Amino acid sequence: MSLKTIIKNDLWHINYIVPFTAKYLQYGKLGYLKRALPVIAKVRVVKGAGKRDVSKDILELMHNVNLEVIEDSSFFYWIDEYKTIAVKGNVLSNFCIDYDRVVNGSFNDIADKAVSIGGIYGERAAHVKEAINALRNRTIVTLKQYCADHIRRARSILEFEDILEKPAEHFHEGLQRVLFFNQYMWQTRHGLNGLGRLDKILDRLYQNDIASGAIAKDEAYEMVKDFMNTLNKWYVFKSSSILGDIGQIVILGGLNPDGSYFCNDLTYMFIKAQAENRKPDPKTFLRVCKNMPEELLGVAVDALKSKTGSPLFSNDDVVIPQLKQFGMPEEDIYNYCVSACWEPFIPGKSLDQNNIKAFDFFKPLDKALKENSLSDIRSFNALMTLYEKSLEKEWKAFLKGLDEYIWACDPFVSMMTDGCNEKGKDISLGGAQNCNYGVTSIGMGSVVDSLLNLKELVYDKKKYTLQELNDWRQKDYKGEENVFQELRSMPKRYAHDDEESIGLTNRIIQFSNNVVKDYINPIGGKIKFGLSSPFYIRDAKGVAADFAGRKKGDPYSTHISSIDATYTEVVNFAGKLDYSGHAFNGNVVDFFVSPSFIENNTEKFKLFMKAAINIGYFQMQMNIMDSKTLIDAKQHPDKYPGLIVRVWGFSAYFNDLPEDYKNVLIERAIESEKAA
Amino acid sequence: MTSMPNEKILITKIQRFSLHDGPGIRTTIFLKGCSLHCPWCCNPENISHEIEPYWRNGIEGKWGNWYSQEELYNEVIKDKGYYIGELGKEDFFIKDKKDIARLPGGVTFSGGEALLQIKAYKDLLEILGGEGVHRTIETSLFASKEQVRNAIENFDLFYVDIKMLEADKCRKTLGGDKNLYIDNLDYLIRSEKPIIFRVPIIRGYTDSEENIDRIVQLILKIKSSNILKIELLKGHRLGEQKYLDLKKEVPKMKDISDEELLLMKKTMSSTGVHTEIHKI
């Protein structure tokens, strides 16, 4: 069992401090201490009376959190970042509750159903019901005491009086409910909290208010902007491993079961509001497909020009069939959202922890070459067999490591998730309908390019032996700079529409599918994996050099990308990958596009985006940024306080990033400008 | 796909996702070999008709690779999914500049002088045309009449350069026969194929009052409805590194100001043909 797992599972009474300070590690040891110590000094753990139980702790917490009114928001939203609870196990994160249930339904009814199950499950549900009601009641008291504006006070108080008892009736009220339960999730240590399909969830309320004349469209738009600005608060507290890694993602649009496309005024409003607000979080995620309105795709491309990295595009024509073939019920798959970044997730039905760990596809090659006699590897087929044997071993050890995870008891999320009531079982113990694990991955580009270079140099041209190339690689090419440059200058083939590269990538994916297909985790779920990952810098640090221009510790390429491929090449590549089986846990094509390029060629870029959907990429995100700006920002951060970049699946202020992330982004921007 | 004759074509680059070489999203094929030697050329690697070496960071490379028509076809077709637009092949014969944006993407042949090797790739053009791929050529028209005829038969849109129209300067500076150009232009005009004129505005070469006036008079004389628009191109230094790599002297070009370019635009507009400044 890893040290990290021991801390989370067994030292839970002190591990509560970790969520508050992980993001400060990017500043180095002294920087960490400078920032973390004041936070550590202020944070208080709240404990319930009597025998320790998470639901009693939650109840006590909701009676004690400090509540204040934010003056520059028409909503009530407050997180007491210095009070928390200590919980055994991993608190569910990278997660989205089904806000539809509390916006268009009654939370108290939901809670009562859970309470009626009885036993410890029911008791915990009762405590959580009491806790959330207490939070509501204290909010009303706070509003009455502190609101200066009479009209605002009246509306907010009315909204809170009914917030748990019956479906919302108005648009602003619906947005307030999302904020209230979102606040609860952050307050109870859940991180990377997604927001779900807000255009769909709020559709009824919006349409009714517009039809009755209660609000006009421009008022609704201002509410959406206000809502997004409100969620942006507590930026540092909410950040996970790096500042900006917050995960508040609004899912918009989407294919309907009958083949039509869902979107409404709110779809457009959220996209425009996010672009206008120019903040890195919350972010938007647009589900696209062939028959979506061109106008909406055009609006999304225009939003990219705000240079905040939103929206991310998810191709329903590709994603939904994969969810179906995995065995997810038809009625659920069209409602998919994502975990914090891009991993498909069904809200209200799932525990699915989709960013549980990153698998490195390059490491098995590194290990295979270190641990075996290479003189017997006389053909490329033999090399592939060696790699696959090592890959299988690596997957099996990796999967075994996933069994260590214990999930924190979560009565609130349990009552909000199908399956838990029915089984009378907390979500952490496997109560949910879906209990799958999702894995991200790194190193696929490195291993594919390395294998193809070895094929050419060792087996086709017989220029070097495998042994000598590997010996040089293991010395990090010291004294063999010419060889390193030769390997580095060989055409990159991963993420290009090169049939051999596509074939090899699919071979590795399908081999992996075969290895993981029988894995069942301790709570009865399966595994999914994808070709994107947050950890292309962090997890590459200790990894040996490859055969394609990476030296020891250099970052891997980001998601599905190549430094020298044109946009059409990368999309063509992505369109030919096999995402079937278990390989659909997020597969993001990642681009750099210079702002002048998109400004001067907007209409053609829209054509490209439309064609790309038909080509069949899985998901796509882009950084609208040029190298000149990034280089200047690195040297003169004061000039660019608001410069936002896309990092892995989130956006962040460039100035907040660790130096190695800045360097990677600069290098990628330079290379993409050359390729363009 | 029908197999094509095996004659090879000398290419320096196949550029995918080209946005400035015609409508929509295109694949641009840069052919090696030119009939001119314009001092401001930003593609010096395309002037010589032969494969030539270059050096960058101490590493030798070469400009020029031989492609068969089939190999070129396989390259062009990779991005066929992006060659989208409102108009189908039956409507490629446009007469209004507004319809340029409605044309689909496709393939553009450029260079160098794309006409010089057309005999070697005309079968490819026919096949692409049959498949509905829009075909554009960027040409100076300094080629033989037969080459122009092949182009008229197989291209859907012509970008035609107008450079120096004083015969002596055309010969001495560019190495071109102005009369040949005028004859070819006349032949092209009579075909009624859609044409976009490209006028490079280069200080000390094409920007003189006399040359601009000759261009205006030429266009006024043509009076053809198939001239869709005029694009004015400012000289640029994007090709400078290529001169250094080829160990050739970098041309010293003086800049034209944006104000001067706007004046040129006004002058060209007096022809009655829509004129715009082409941004790179």
mmCIF file of N, CA, C and O in Angstrom, chain B residues 204-240:
data_model
loop_
_atom_site.group_PDB
_atom_site.id
_atom_site.type_symbol
_atom_site.label_atom_id
_atom_site.label_comp_id
_atom_site.label_asym_id
_atom_site.label_seq_id
_atom_site.Cartn_x
_atom_site.Cartn_y
_atom_site.Cartn_z
ATOM 1 N N GLY B 204 9.996 50.099 -55.049
ATOM 2 C CA GLY B 204 11.106 50.162 -56.003
ATOM 3 C C GLY B 204 10.946 49.220 -57.188
ATOM 4 O O GLY B 204 11.743 49.256 -58.121
ATOM 5 N N TYR B 205 9.918 48.409 -57.164
ATOM 6 C CA TYR B 205 9.717 47.470 -58.278
ATOM 7 C C TYR B 205 8.330 47.629 -58.892
ATOM 8 O O TYR B 205 8.183 48.025 -60.040
ATOM 9 N N THR B 206 7.306 47.314 -58.131
ATOM 10 C CA THR B 206 5.956 47.339 -58.720
ATOM 11 C C THR B 206 5.144 48.552 -58.278
ATOM 12 O O THR B 206 4.026 48.752 -58.761
ATOM 13 N N ASP B 207 5.684 49.373 -57.384
ATOM 14 C CA ASP B 207 4.869 50.422 -56.770
ATOM 15 C C ASP B 207 4.916 51.753 -57.506
ATOM 16 O O ASP B 207 4.296 52.717 -57.075
ATOM 17 N N SER B 208 5.654 51.797 -58.623
ATOM 18 C CA SER B 208 5.769 53.082 -59.305
ATOM 19 C C SER B 208 4.411 53.506 -59.851
ATOM 20 O O SER B 208 3.563 52.659 -60.183
ATOM 21 N N GLU B 209 4.264 54.810 -59.987
ATOM 22 C CA GLU B 209 2.997 55.347 -60.511
ATOM 23 C C GLU B 209 2.734 54.776 -61.903
ATOM 24 O O GLU B 209 1.593 54.441 -62.252
ATOM 25 N N GLU B 210 3.792 54.681 -62.663
ATOM 26 C CA GLU B 210 3.667 54.198 -64.038
ATOM 27 C C GLU B 210 3.158 52.756 -64.060
ATOM 28 O O GLU B 210 2.242 52.421 -64.816
ATOM 29 N N ASN B 211 3.754 51.914 -63.215
ATOM 30 C CA ASN B 211 3.349 50.507 -63.216
ATOM 31 C C ASN B 211 1.912 50.346 -62.735
ATOM 32 O O ASN B 211 1.128 49.595 -63.325
ATOM 33 N N ILE B 212 1.579 51.056 -61.685
ATOM 34 C CA ILE B 212 0.213 50.974 -61.152
ATOM 35 C C ILE B 212 -0.779 51.439 -62.214
ATOM 36 O O ILE B 212 -1.836 50.821 -62.429
ATOM 37 N N ASP B 213 -0.402 52.500 -62.918
ATOM 38 C CA ASP B 213 -1.294 53.007 -63.965
ATOM 39 C C ASP B 213 -1.476 51.972 -65.080
ATOM 40 O O ASP B 213 -2.584 51.759 -65.585
ATOM 41 N N ARG B 214 -0.397 51.314 -65.429
ATOM 42 C CA ARG B 214 -0.489 50.274 -66.469
ATOM 43 C C ARG B 214 -1.418 49.146 -66.007
ATOM 44 O O ARG B 214 -2.189 48.603 -66.817
ATOM 45 N N ILE B 215 -1.316 48.806 -64.728
ATOM 46 C CA ILE B 215 -2.170 47.733 -64.208
ATOM 47 C C ILE B 215 -3.632 48.157 -64.276
ATOM 48 O O ILE B 215 -4.505 47.394 -64.723
ATOM 49 N N VAL B 216 -3.883 49.378 -63.855
ATOM 50 C CA VAL B 216 -5.262 49.892 -63.886
ATOM 51 C C VAL B 216 -5.796 49.866 -65.317
ATOM 52 O O VAL B 216 -6.921 49.398 -65.574
ATOM 53 N N GLN B 217 -4.972 50.328 -66.245
ATOM 54 C CA GLN B 217 -5.412 50.371 -67.646
ATOM 55 C C GLN B 217 -5.670 48.973 -68.190
ATOM 56 O O GLN B 217 -6.608 48.740 -68.957
ATOM 57 N N LEU B 218 -4.824 48.036 -67.791
ATOM 58 C CA LEU B 218 -4.991 46.655 -68.244
ATOM 59 C C LEU B 218 -6.342 46.112 -67.780
ATOM 60 O O LEU B 218 -7.102 45.518 -68.566
ATOM 61 N N ILE B 219 -6.642 46.331 -66.522
ATOM 62 C CA ILE B 219 -7.882 45.791 -65.959
ATOM 63 C C ILE B 219 -9.095 46.486 -66.583
ATOM 64 O O ILE B 219 -10.111 45.841 -66.880
ATOM 65 N N LEU B 220 -8.967 47.786 -66.805
ATOM 66 C CA LEU B 220 -10.076 48.508 -67.425
ATOM 67 C C LEU B 220 -10.337 47.971 -68.829
ATOM 68 O O LEU B 220 -11.482 47.843 -69.265
ATOM 69 N N LYS B 221 -9.249 47.642 -69.507
ATOM 70 C CA LYS B 221 -9.375 47.145 -70.887
ATOM 71 C C LYS B 221 -10.049 45.774 -70.917
ATOM 72 O O LYS B 221 -10.796 45.443 -71.834
ATOM 73 N N ILE B 222 -9.773 44.959 -69.885
ATOM 74 C CA ILE B 222 -10.296 43.590 -69.878
ATOM 75 C C ILE B 222 -11.818 43.591 -69.816
ATOM 76 O O ILE B 222 -12.498 42.866 -70.532
ATOM 77 N N LYS B 223 -12.341 44.364 -68.914
ATOM 78 C CA LYS B 223 -13.798 44.509 -68.728
ATOM 79 C C LYS B 223 -14.494 43.157 -68.723
ATOM 80 O O LYS B 223 -15.444 42.925 -69.450
ATOM 81 N N SER B 224 -13.957 42.248 -67.946
ATOM 82 C CA SER B 224 -14.560 40.921 -67.975
ATOM 83 C C SER B 224 -15.310 40.649 -66.683
ATOM 84 O O SER B 224 -14.870 41.018 -65.605
ATOM 85 N N SER B 225 -16.423 39.965 -66.832
ATOM 86 C CA SER B 225 -17.227 39.679 -65.640
ATOM 87 C C SER B 225 -16.634 38.533 -64.826
ATOM 88 O O SER B 225 -17.087 38.277 -63.724
ATOM 89 N N ASN B 226 -15.627 37.866 -65.353
ATOM 90 C CA ASN B 226 -15.080 36.785 -64.550
ATOM 91 C C ASN B 226 -13.905 37.207 -63.675
ATOM 92 O O ASN B 226 -13.289 36.381 -63.027
ATOM 93 N N ILE B 227 -13.625 38.502 -63.623
ATOM 94 C CA ILE B 227 -12.626 38.985 -62.656
ATOM 95 C C ILE B 227 -13.373 39.233 -61.346
ATOM 96 O O ILE B 227 -14.200 40.143 -61.262
ATOM 97 N N LEU B 228 -13.117 38.421 -60.366
ATOM 98 C CA LEU B 228 -13.897 38.492 -59.129
ATOM 99 C C LEU B 228 -13.419 39.619 -58.224
ATOM 100 O O LEU B 228 -14.220 40.313 -57.613
ATOM 101 N N LYS B 229 -12.114 39.754 -58.095
ATOM 102 C CA LYS B 229 -11.582 40.810 -57.241
ATOM 103 C C LYS B 229 -10.088 40.965 -57.480
ATOM 104 O O LYS B 229 -9.464 40.160 -58.192
ATOM 105 N N ILE B 230 -9.544 42.016 -56.873
ATOM 106 C CA ILE B 230 -8.102 42.254 -56.904
ATOM 107 C C ILE B 230 -7.610 42.187 -55.469
ATOM 108 O O ILE B 230 -8.218 42.785 -54.568
ATOM 109 N N GLU B 231 -6.533 41.462 -55.266
ATOM 110 C CA GLU B 231 -5.921 41.433 -53.932
ATOM 111 C C GLU B 231 -4.563 42.109 -54.014
ATOM 112 O O GLU B 231 -3.749 41.760 -54.883
ATOM 113 N N LEU B 232 -4.322 43.039 -53.129
ATOM 114 C CA LEU B 232 -3.012 43.688 -53.060
ATOM 115 C C LEU B 232 -2.203 42.997 -51.970
ATOM 116 O O LEU B 232 -2.694 42.807 -50.852
ATOM 117 N N LEU B 233 -0.978 42.643 -52.311
ATOM 118 C CA LEU B 233 -0.134 41.949 -51.332
ATOM 119 C C LEU B 233 1.071 42.811 -50.994
ATOM 120 O O LEU B 233 1.788 43.256 -51.883
ATOM 121 N N LYS B 234 1.262 42.972 -49.714
ATOM 122 C CA LYS B 234 2.453 43.689 -49.253
ATOM 123 C C LYS B 234 3.624 42.708 -49.272
ATOM 124 O O LYS B 234 3.425 41.506 -49.012
ATOM 125 N N GLY B 235 4.817 43.211 -49.583
ATOM 126 C CA GLY B 235 5.984 42.346 -49.476
ATOM 127 C C GLY B 235 6.218 41.977 -48.023
ATOM 128 O O GLY B 235 5.818 42.703 -47.119
ATOM 129 N N HIS B 236 6.820 40.850 -47.797
ATOM 130 C CA HIS B 236 7.108 40.456 -46.411
ATOM 131 C C HIS B 236 8.427 39.714 -46.346
ATOM 132 O O HIS B 236 9.011 39.374 -47.381
ATOM 133 N N ARG B 237 8.888 39.479 -45.155
ATOM 134 C CA ARG B 237 10.199 38.868 -44.966
ATOM 135 C C ARG B 237 10.114 37.455 -44.412
ATOM 136 O O ARG B 237 11.079 36.943 -43.849
ATOM 137 N N LEU B 238 8.941 36.840 -44.597
ATOM 138 C CA LEU B 238 8.791 35.505 -44.015
ATOM 139 C C LEU B 238 9.720 34.481 -44.646
ATOM 140 O O LEU B 238 10.010 33.447 -44.058
ATOM 141 N N GLY B 239 10.183 34.790 -45.880
ATOM 142 C CA GLY B 239 11.053 33.828 -46.562
ATOM 143 C C GLY B 239 12.534 34.035 -46.294
ATOM 144 O O GLY B 239 13.376 33.319 -46.860
ATOM 145 N N GLU B 240 12.871 34.981 -45.431
ATOM 146 C CA GLU B 240 14.279 35.356 -45.227
ATOM 147 C C GLU B 240 15.168 34.177 -44.821
ATOM 148 O O GLU B 240 16.273 33.989 -45.331
#
